[in-house]
Coordinates of C-alpha atoms (C1' of nucleotides) in Angstrom, one line a residue:
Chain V
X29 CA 50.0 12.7 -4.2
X30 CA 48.6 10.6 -6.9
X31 CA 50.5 8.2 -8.7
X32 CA 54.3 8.4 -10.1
X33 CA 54.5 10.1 -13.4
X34 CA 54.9 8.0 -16.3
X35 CA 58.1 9.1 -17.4
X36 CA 60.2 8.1 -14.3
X37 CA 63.6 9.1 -13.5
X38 CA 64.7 5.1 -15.6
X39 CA 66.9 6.8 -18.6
X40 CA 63.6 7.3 -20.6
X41 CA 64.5 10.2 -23.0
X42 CA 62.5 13.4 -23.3
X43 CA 62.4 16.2 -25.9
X44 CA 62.2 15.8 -29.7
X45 CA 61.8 13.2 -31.2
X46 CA 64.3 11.9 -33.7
X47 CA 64.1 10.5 -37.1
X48 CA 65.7 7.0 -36.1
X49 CA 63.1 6.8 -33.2
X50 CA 60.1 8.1 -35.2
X51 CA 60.8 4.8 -38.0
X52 CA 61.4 2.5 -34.8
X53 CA 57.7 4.0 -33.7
X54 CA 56.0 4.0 -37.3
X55 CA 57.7 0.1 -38.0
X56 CA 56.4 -1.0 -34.6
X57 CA 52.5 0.2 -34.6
X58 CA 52.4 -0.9 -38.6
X59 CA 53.7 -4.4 -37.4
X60 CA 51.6 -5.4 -34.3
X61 CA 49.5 -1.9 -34.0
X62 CA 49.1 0.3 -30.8
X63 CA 47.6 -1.8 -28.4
X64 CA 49.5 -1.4 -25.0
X65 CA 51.2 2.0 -24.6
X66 CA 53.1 1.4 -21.4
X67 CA 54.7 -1.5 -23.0
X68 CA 54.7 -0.6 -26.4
X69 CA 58.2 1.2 -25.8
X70 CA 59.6 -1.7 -24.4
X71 CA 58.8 -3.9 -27.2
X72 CA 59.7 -1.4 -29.9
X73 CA 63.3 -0.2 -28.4
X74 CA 62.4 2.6 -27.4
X75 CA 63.8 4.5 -24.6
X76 CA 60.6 6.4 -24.5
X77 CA 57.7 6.2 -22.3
X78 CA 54.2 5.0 -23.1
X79 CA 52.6 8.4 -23.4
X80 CA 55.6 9.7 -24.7
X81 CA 55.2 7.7 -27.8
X82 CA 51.5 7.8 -28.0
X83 CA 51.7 11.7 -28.2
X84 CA 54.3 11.3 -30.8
X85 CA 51.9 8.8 -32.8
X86 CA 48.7 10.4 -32.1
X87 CA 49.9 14.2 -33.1
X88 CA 52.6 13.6 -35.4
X89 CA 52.9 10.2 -37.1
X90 CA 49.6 8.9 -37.9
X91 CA 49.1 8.5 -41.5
X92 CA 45.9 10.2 -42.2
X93 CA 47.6 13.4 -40.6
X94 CA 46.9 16.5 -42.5
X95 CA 49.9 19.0 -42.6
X96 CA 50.2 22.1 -43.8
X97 CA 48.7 25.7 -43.3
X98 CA 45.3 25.6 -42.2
X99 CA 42.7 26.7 -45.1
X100 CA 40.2 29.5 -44.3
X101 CA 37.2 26.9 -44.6
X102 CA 39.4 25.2 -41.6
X103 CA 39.9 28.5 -39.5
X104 CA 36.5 29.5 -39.8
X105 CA 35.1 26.3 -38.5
X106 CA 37.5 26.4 -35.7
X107 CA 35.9 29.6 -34.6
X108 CA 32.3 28.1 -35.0
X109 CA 33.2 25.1 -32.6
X110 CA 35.1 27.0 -30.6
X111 CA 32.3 29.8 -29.9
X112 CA 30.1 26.4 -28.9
X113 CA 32.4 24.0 -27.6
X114 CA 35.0 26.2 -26.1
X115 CA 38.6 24.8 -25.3
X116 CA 37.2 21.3 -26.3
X117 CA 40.0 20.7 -28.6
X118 CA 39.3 17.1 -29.2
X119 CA 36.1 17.8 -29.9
X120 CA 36.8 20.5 -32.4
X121 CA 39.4 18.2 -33.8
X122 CA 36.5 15.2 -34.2
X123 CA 35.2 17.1 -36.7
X124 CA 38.4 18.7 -38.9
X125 CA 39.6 15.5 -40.7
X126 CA 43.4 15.1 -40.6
X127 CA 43.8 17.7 -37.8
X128 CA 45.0 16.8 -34.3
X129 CA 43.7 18.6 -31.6
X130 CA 47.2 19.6 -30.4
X131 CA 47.7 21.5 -33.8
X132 CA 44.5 23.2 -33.6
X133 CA 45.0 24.3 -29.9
X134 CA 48.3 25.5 -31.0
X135 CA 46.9 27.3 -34.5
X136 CA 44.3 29.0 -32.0
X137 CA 46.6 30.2 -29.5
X138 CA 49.2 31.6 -31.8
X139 CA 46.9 32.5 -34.6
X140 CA 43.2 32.9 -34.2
X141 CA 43.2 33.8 -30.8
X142 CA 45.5 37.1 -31.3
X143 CA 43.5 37.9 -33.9
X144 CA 40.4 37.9 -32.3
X145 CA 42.0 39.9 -29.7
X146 CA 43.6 42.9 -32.3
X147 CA 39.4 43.2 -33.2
X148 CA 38.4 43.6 -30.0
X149 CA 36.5 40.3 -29.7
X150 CA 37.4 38.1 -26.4
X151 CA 38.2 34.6 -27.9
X152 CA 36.5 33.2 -24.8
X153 CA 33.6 34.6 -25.0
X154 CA 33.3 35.6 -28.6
X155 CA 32.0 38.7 -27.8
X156 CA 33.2 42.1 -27.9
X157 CA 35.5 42.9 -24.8
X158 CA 33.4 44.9 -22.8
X159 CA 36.9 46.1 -21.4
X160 CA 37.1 48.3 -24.0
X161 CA 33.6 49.6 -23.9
X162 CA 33.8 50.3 -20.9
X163 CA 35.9 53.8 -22.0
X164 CA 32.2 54.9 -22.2
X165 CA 32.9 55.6 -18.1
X166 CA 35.4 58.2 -19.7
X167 CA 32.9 60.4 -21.1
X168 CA 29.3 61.6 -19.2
X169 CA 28.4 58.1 -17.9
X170 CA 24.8 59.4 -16.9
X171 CA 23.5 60.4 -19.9
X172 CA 25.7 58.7 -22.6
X173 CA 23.4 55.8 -23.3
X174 CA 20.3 57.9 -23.5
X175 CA 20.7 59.9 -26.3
X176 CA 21.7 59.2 -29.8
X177 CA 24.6 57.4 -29.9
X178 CA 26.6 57.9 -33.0
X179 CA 28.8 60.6 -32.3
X180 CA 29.3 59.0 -29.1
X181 CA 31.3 56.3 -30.4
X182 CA 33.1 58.2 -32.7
X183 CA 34.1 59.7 -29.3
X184 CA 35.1 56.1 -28.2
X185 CA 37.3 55.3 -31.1
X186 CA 39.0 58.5 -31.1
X187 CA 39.3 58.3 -27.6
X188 CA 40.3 54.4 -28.1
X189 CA 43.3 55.4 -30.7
X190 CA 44.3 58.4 -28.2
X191 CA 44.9 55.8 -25.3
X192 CA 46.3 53.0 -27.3
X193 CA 44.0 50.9 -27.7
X194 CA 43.2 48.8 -30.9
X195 CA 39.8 50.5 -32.3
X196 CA 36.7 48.4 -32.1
X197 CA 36.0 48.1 -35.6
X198 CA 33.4 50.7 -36.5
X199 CA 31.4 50.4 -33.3
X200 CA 28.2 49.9 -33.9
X201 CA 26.0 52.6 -31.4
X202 CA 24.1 50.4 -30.7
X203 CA 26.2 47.9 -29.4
X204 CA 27.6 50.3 -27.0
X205 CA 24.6 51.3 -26.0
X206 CA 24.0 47.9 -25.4
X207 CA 27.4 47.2 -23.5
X208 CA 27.5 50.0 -21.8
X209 CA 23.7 49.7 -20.4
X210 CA 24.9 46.5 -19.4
X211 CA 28.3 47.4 -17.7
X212 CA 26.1 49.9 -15.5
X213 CA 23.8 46.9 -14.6
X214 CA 26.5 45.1 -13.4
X215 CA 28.2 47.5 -11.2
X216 CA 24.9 47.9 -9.4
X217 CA 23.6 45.3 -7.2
X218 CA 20.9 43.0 -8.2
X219 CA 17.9 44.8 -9.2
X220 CA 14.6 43.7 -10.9
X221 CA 15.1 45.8 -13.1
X222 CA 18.2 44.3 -14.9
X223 CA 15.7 41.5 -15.7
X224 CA 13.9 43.5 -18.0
X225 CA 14.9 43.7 -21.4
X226 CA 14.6 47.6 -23.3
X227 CA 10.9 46.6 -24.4
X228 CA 10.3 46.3 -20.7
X229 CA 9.4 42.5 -20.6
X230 CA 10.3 41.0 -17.3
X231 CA 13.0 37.8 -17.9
X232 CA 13.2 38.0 -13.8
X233 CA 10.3 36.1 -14.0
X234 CA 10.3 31.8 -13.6
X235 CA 8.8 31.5 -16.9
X236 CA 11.5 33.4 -18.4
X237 CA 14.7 32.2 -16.8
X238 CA 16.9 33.8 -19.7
X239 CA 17.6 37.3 -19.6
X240 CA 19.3 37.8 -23.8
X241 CA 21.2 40.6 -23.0
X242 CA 22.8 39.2 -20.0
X243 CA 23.3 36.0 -22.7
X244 CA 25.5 38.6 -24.9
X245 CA 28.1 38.5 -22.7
X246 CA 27.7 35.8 -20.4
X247 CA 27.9 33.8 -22.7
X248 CA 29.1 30.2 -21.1
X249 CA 26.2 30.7 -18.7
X250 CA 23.9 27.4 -19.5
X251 CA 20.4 28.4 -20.1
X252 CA 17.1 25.7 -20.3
X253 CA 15.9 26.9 -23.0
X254 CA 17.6 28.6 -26.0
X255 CA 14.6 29.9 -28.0
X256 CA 12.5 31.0 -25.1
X257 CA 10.4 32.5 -27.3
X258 CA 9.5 29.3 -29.3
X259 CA 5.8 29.3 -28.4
X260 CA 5.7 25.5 -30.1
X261 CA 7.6 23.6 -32.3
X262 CA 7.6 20.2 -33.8
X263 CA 9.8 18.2 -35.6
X264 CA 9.0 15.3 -37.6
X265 CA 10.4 12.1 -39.0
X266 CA 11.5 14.2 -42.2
X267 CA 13.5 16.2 -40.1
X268 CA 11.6 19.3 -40.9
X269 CA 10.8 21.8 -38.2
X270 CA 8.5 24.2 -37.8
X271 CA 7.8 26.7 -35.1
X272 CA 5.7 29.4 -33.8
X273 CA 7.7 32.1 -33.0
X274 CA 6.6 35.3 -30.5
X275 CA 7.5 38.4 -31.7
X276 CA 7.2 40.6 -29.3
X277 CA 10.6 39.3 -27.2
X278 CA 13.9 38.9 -28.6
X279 CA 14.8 35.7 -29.7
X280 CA 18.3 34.7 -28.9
X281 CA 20.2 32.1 -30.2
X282 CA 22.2 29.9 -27.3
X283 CA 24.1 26.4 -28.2
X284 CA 25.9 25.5 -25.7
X285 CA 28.0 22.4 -25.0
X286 CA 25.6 20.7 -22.2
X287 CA 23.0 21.5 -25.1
X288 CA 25.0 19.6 -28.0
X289 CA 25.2 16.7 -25.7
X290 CA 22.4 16.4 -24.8
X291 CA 19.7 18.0 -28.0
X292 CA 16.2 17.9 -26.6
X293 CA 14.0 17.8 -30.3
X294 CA 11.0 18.6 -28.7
X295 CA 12.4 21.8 -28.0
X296 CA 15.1 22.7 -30.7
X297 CA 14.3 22.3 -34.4
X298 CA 16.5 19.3 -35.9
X299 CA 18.1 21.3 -38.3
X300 CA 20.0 24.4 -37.5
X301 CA 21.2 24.8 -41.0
X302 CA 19.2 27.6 -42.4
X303 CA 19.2 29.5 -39.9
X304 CA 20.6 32.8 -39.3
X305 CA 21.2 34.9 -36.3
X306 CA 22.3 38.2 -35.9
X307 CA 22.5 40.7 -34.1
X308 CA 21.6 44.9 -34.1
X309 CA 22.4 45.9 -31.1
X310 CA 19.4 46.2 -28.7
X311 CA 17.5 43.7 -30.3
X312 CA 18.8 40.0 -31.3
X313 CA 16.9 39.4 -34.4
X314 CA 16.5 35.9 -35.7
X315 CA 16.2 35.5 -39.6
X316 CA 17.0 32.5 -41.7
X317 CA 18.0 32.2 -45.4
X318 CA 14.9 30.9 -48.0
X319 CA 15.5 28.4 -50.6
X320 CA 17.4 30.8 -52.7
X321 CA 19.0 31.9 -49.7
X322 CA 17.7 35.1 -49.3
X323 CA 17.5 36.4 -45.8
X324 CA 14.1 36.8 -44.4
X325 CA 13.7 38.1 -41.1
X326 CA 10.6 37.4 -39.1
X327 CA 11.5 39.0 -36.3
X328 CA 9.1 41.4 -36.0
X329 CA 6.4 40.0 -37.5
X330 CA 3.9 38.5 -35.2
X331 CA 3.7 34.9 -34.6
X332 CA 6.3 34.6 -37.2
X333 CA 6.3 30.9 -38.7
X334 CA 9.0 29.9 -40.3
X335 CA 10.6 25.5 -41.8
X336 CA 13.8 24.6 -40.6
X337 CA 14.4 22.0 -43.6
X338 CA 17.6 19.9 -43.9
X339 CA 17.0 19.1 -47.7
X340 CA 16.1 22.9 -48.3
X341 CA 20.0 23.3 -48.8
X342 CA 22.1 21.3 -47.0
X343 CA 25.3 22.5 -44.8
X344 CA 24.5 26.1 -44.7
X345 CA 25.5 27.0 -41.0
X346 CA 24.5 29.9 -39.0
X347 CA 24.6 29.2 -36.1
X348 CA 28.0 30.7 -34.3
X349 CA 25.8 32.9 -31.7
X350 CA 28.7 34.7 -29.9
X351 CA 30.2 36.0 -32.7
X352 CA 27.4 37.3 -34.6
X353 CA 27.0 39.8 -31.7
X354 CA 30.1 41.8 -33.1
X355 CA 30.1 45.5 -34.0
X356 CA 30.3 45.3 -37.9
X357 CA 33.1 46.7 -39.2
X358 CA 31.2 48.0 -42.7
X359 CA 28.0 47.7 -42.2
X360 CA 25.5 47.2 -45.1
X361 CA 21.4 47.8 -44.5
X362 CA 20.2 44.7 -46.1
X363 CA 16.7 45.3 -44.9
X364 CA 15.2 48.1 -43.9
X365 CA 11.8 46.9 -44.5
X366 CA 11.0 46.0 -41.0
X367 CA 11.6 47.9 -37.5
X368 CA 15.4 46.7 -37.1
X369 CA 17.9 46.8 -39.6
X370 CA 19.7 44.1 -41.0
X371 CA 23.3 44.3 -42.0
X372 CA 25.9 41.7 -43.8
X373 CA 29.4 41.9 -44.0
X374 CA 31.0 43.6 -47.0
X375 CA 33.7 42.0 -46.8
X376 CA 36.6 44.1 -45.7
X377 CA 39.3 41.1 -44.5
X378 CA 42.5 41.9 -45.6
X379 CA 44.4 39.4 -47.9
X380 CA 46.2 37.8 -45.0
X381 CA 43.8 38.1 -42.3
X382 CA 40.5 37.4 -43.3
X383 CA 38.2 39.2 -40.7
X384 CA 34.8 38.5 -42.5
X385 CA 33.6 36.1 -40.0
X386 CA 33.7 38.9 -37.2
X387 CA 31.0 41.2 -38.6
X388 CA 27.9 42.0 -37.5
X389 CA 25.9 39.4 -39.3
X390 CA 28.1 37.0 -40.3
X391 CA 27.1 34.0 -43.3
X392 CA 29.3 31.0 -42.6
X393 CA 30.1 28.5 -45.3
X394 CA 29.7 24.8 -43.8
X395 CA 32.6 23.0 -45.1
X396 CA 31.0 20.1 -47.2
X397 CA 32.7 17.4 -44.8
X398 CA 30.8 18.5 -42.0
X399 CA 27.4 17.7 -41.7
X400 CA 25.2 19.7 -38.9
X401 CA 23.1 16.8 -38.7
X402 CA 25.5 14.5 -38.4
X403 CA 27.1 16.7 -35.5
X404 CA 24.3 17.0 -33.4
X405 CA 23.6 13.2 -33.2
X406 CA 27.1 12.6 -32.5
X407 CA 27.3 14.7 -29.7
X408 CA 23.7 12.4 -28.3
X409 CA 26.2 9.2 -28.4
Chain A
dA1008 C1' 76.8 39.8 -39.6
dA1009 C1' 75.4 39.4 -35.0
dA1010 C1' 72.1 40.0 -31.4
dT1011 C1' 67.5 40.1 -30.0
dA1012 C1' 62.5 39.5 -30.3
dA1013 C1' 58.7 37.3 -32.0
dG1014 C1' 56.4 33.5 -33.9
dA1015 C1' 55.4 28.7 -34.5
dC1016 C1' 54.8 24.2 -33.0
dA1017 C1' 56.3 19.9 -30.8
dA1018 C1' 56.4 17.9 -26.5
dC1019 C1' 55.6 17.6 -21.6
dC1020 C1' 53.0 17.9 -17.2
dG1021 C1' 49.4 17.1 -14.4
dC1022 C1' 44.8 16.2 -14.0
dT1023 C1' 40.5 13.6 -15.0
dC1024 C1' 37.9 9.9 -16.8
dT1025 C1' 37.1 5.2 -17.5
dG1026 C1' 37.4 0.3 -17.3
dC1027 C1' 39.2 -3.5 -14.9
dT1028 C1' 40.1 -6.4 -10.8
Chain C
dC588 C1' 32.7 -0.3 -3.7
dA589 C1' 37.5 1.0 -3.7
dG590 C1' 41.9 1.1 -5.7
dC591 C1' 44.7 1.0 -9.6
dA592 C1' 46.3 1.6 -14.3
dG593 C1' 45.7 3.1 -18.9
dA594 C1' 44.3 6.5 -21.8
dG595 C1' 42.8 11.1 -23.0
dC596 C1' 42.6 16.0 -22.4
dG597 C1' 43.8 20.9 -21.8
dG598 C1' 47.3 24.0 -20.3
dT599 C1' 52.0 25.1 -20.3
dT600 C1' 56.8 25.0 -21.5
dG601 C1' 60.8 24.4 -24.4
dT602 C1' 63.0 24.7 -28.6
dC603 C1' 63.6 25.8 -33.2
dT604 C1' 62.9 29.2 -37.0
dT605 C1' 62.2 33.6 -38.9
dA606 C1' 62.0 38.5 -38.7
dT607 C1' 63.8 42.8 -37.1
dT608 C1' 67.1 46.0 -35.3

DNA sequence: AAATAAGACAACCGCTCTGCT
DNA sequence: CAGCAGAGCGGTTGTCTTATT
């Protein structure tokens, strides 16, 4: 079926590449450019094919090619893209300067991705593996997630260690109880009341199609709407928004790809730079970082309004949903003021394996040569 | 020192998308 | 509109290097 593949059965070589055939590639494109790949081969003696060589060019030979280890900035924004983009590696690789997306699918799937697997995080998902959580089922699976859960996950990482298993890091109780809850929804059949979240509000309902714990782990499900609870918002030339938040449901951060693409800014606010998800366990809480960026968290304050401001300080990203939702592996009450509690990472990465960004509230760095702004209006192109 | 395993990465394969005729 | 070819993309494989036994 389909068409013969380009690199017929006529001599044309295969395998690496050598050094004679990489300067016969490089002279070549610098003399008349890559314009035709099918004949470019031809005309450059080359017993190559056309995609052959344009692989060769593209991932290995192109001047502005940046080599070398990848730095932490690079890995982290990796994961950022990733947990939005998914297995878009040209995408991903649009916005890491110098880096093919052949190099950066390979760093992920020897590097980032293992890693993200030895914490107990699915790489596709970003969340937590709910494989794991399920050794709940192991102990009383009636009453586990109604009572206090603390010594219950001590009992899971024991329990974890005893079976082989890499230990969640520091499972967070409520996280289980979370997962777990959520595991026993599934198994059952479709019942209203999965659709309601632990304050009881109804997301079964058609004006709230979005059900945010279903979001933690279904995570590639596309949603309309990824601040349902964004009673109004408005955005304005000066690329300031502002919006009226309801308190009383849990606001859960969604970006997905189909949502990049295609930003509606009547609904999100333009900027996305300041501010902060995270998440607690039961409830997602949504704070942001003030001009001196100190996390406030409106969550729980009613009809909480709050400015999304580019200029307030620029490439501050927060955004990486998925991963926020991760037990915390030395959690830190940051602010205890209000009815949830917020925790940051205290930074317990190793030397070698930075593991910062997979805590239960994470604060990503933007790298300075990518602009949020810039990203989102790229992607409406 | 040799054998084996694991890691890293370049290259290939097959499919889809897009533009041209 | 259909068919074709070029180009691009993501997944997979192959090969080389390094670490371990």
């Amino acid at each position: 079926m389909g068409r013969a593949p380009c690199c017929d059965k006529n001599g044309l070589k295969k395998g690496p590449w050598t050094p004679e055939e990489d300067q016969k590639l490089i002279d070549y494109i610098q003399k008349h450019g890559f314009g035709n790949w099918r004949t470019l081969p031809k005309n450059a003696g080359l017993q190559r094919c056309g995609k052959s060589c344009r692989l060769r060019w593209t991932n290995y030979l192109r001047p502005d090619i940046k080599r070398g280890r990848f730095s932490f900035e690079e890995e982290e924004t990796i994961i950022q893209l990733h947990s939005i983009l998914g297995n878009k590696w040209s995408a991903i690789a649009a916005r890491l300067p110098g880096r093919t997306d052949n190099e950066i699918k390979n760093y992920w799937n020897t590097h980032i991705r293992k890693r993200l697997l030895r914490m107990g995080i699915d790489p596709v998902t970003h969340s937590p593996r709910l494989d794991l959580l399920d050794l709940s089922s192991l102990f009383n699976n009636s009453s586990f997630y109604h009572n206090n859960t603390s010594s219950q996950a001590s009992q899971m990482n024991n329990m974890s260690r005893l079976l082989g298993f890499q230990p969640l890091v520091n499972v967070n109780p409520e996280l289980i109880k979370l997962a777990t809850s959520l595991l026993s929804n599934q198994r059952q059949n479709p019942n209203p009341s999965l659709m309601q979240d632990f304050q009881g509000n109804d997301f079964n309902s058609s004006q709230n199609n979005f059900n945010p714990m279903l979001q933690t782990t279904q995570i590639q499900t596309p949603i309309q709407n990824p601040l349902p609870n964004c009673t109004s918002m408005t955005t304005t030339a000066s690329t300031t928004a502002s919006m009226t938040m309801d308190a009383t449901r849990p606001c859960v951060p969604y970006f997905d790809e189909a949502q990049l693409m295609e930003p509606n800014f009547e609904q999100y606010p333009t900027s996305i730079s300041n501010l902060e998800w995270q998440s607690n366990g039961l409830e997602a809480s949504f704070g942001y970082y003030d001009s001196h960026q100190t996390f406030m968290d409106p969550s729980f304050s009613d009809n909480s309004t709050f400015q999304s401001n580019i200029s307030g300080h620029s490439n501050f990203l927060s955004y990486a949903p998925s991963v926020m939702s991760t037990p915390s592996s030395s959690p830190t009450p940051l602010n205890s003021g209000s009815n949830s509690t917020t925790y940051v990472n205290s930074g317990s990465g190793t030397e070698d394996e930075p593991e910062s960004y997979c805590s239960g509230m994470i604060k990503f760095e933007m790298p300075d040569f990518l602009d949020v702004n810039q990203f989102l209006l790229a992607q409406t192109n």
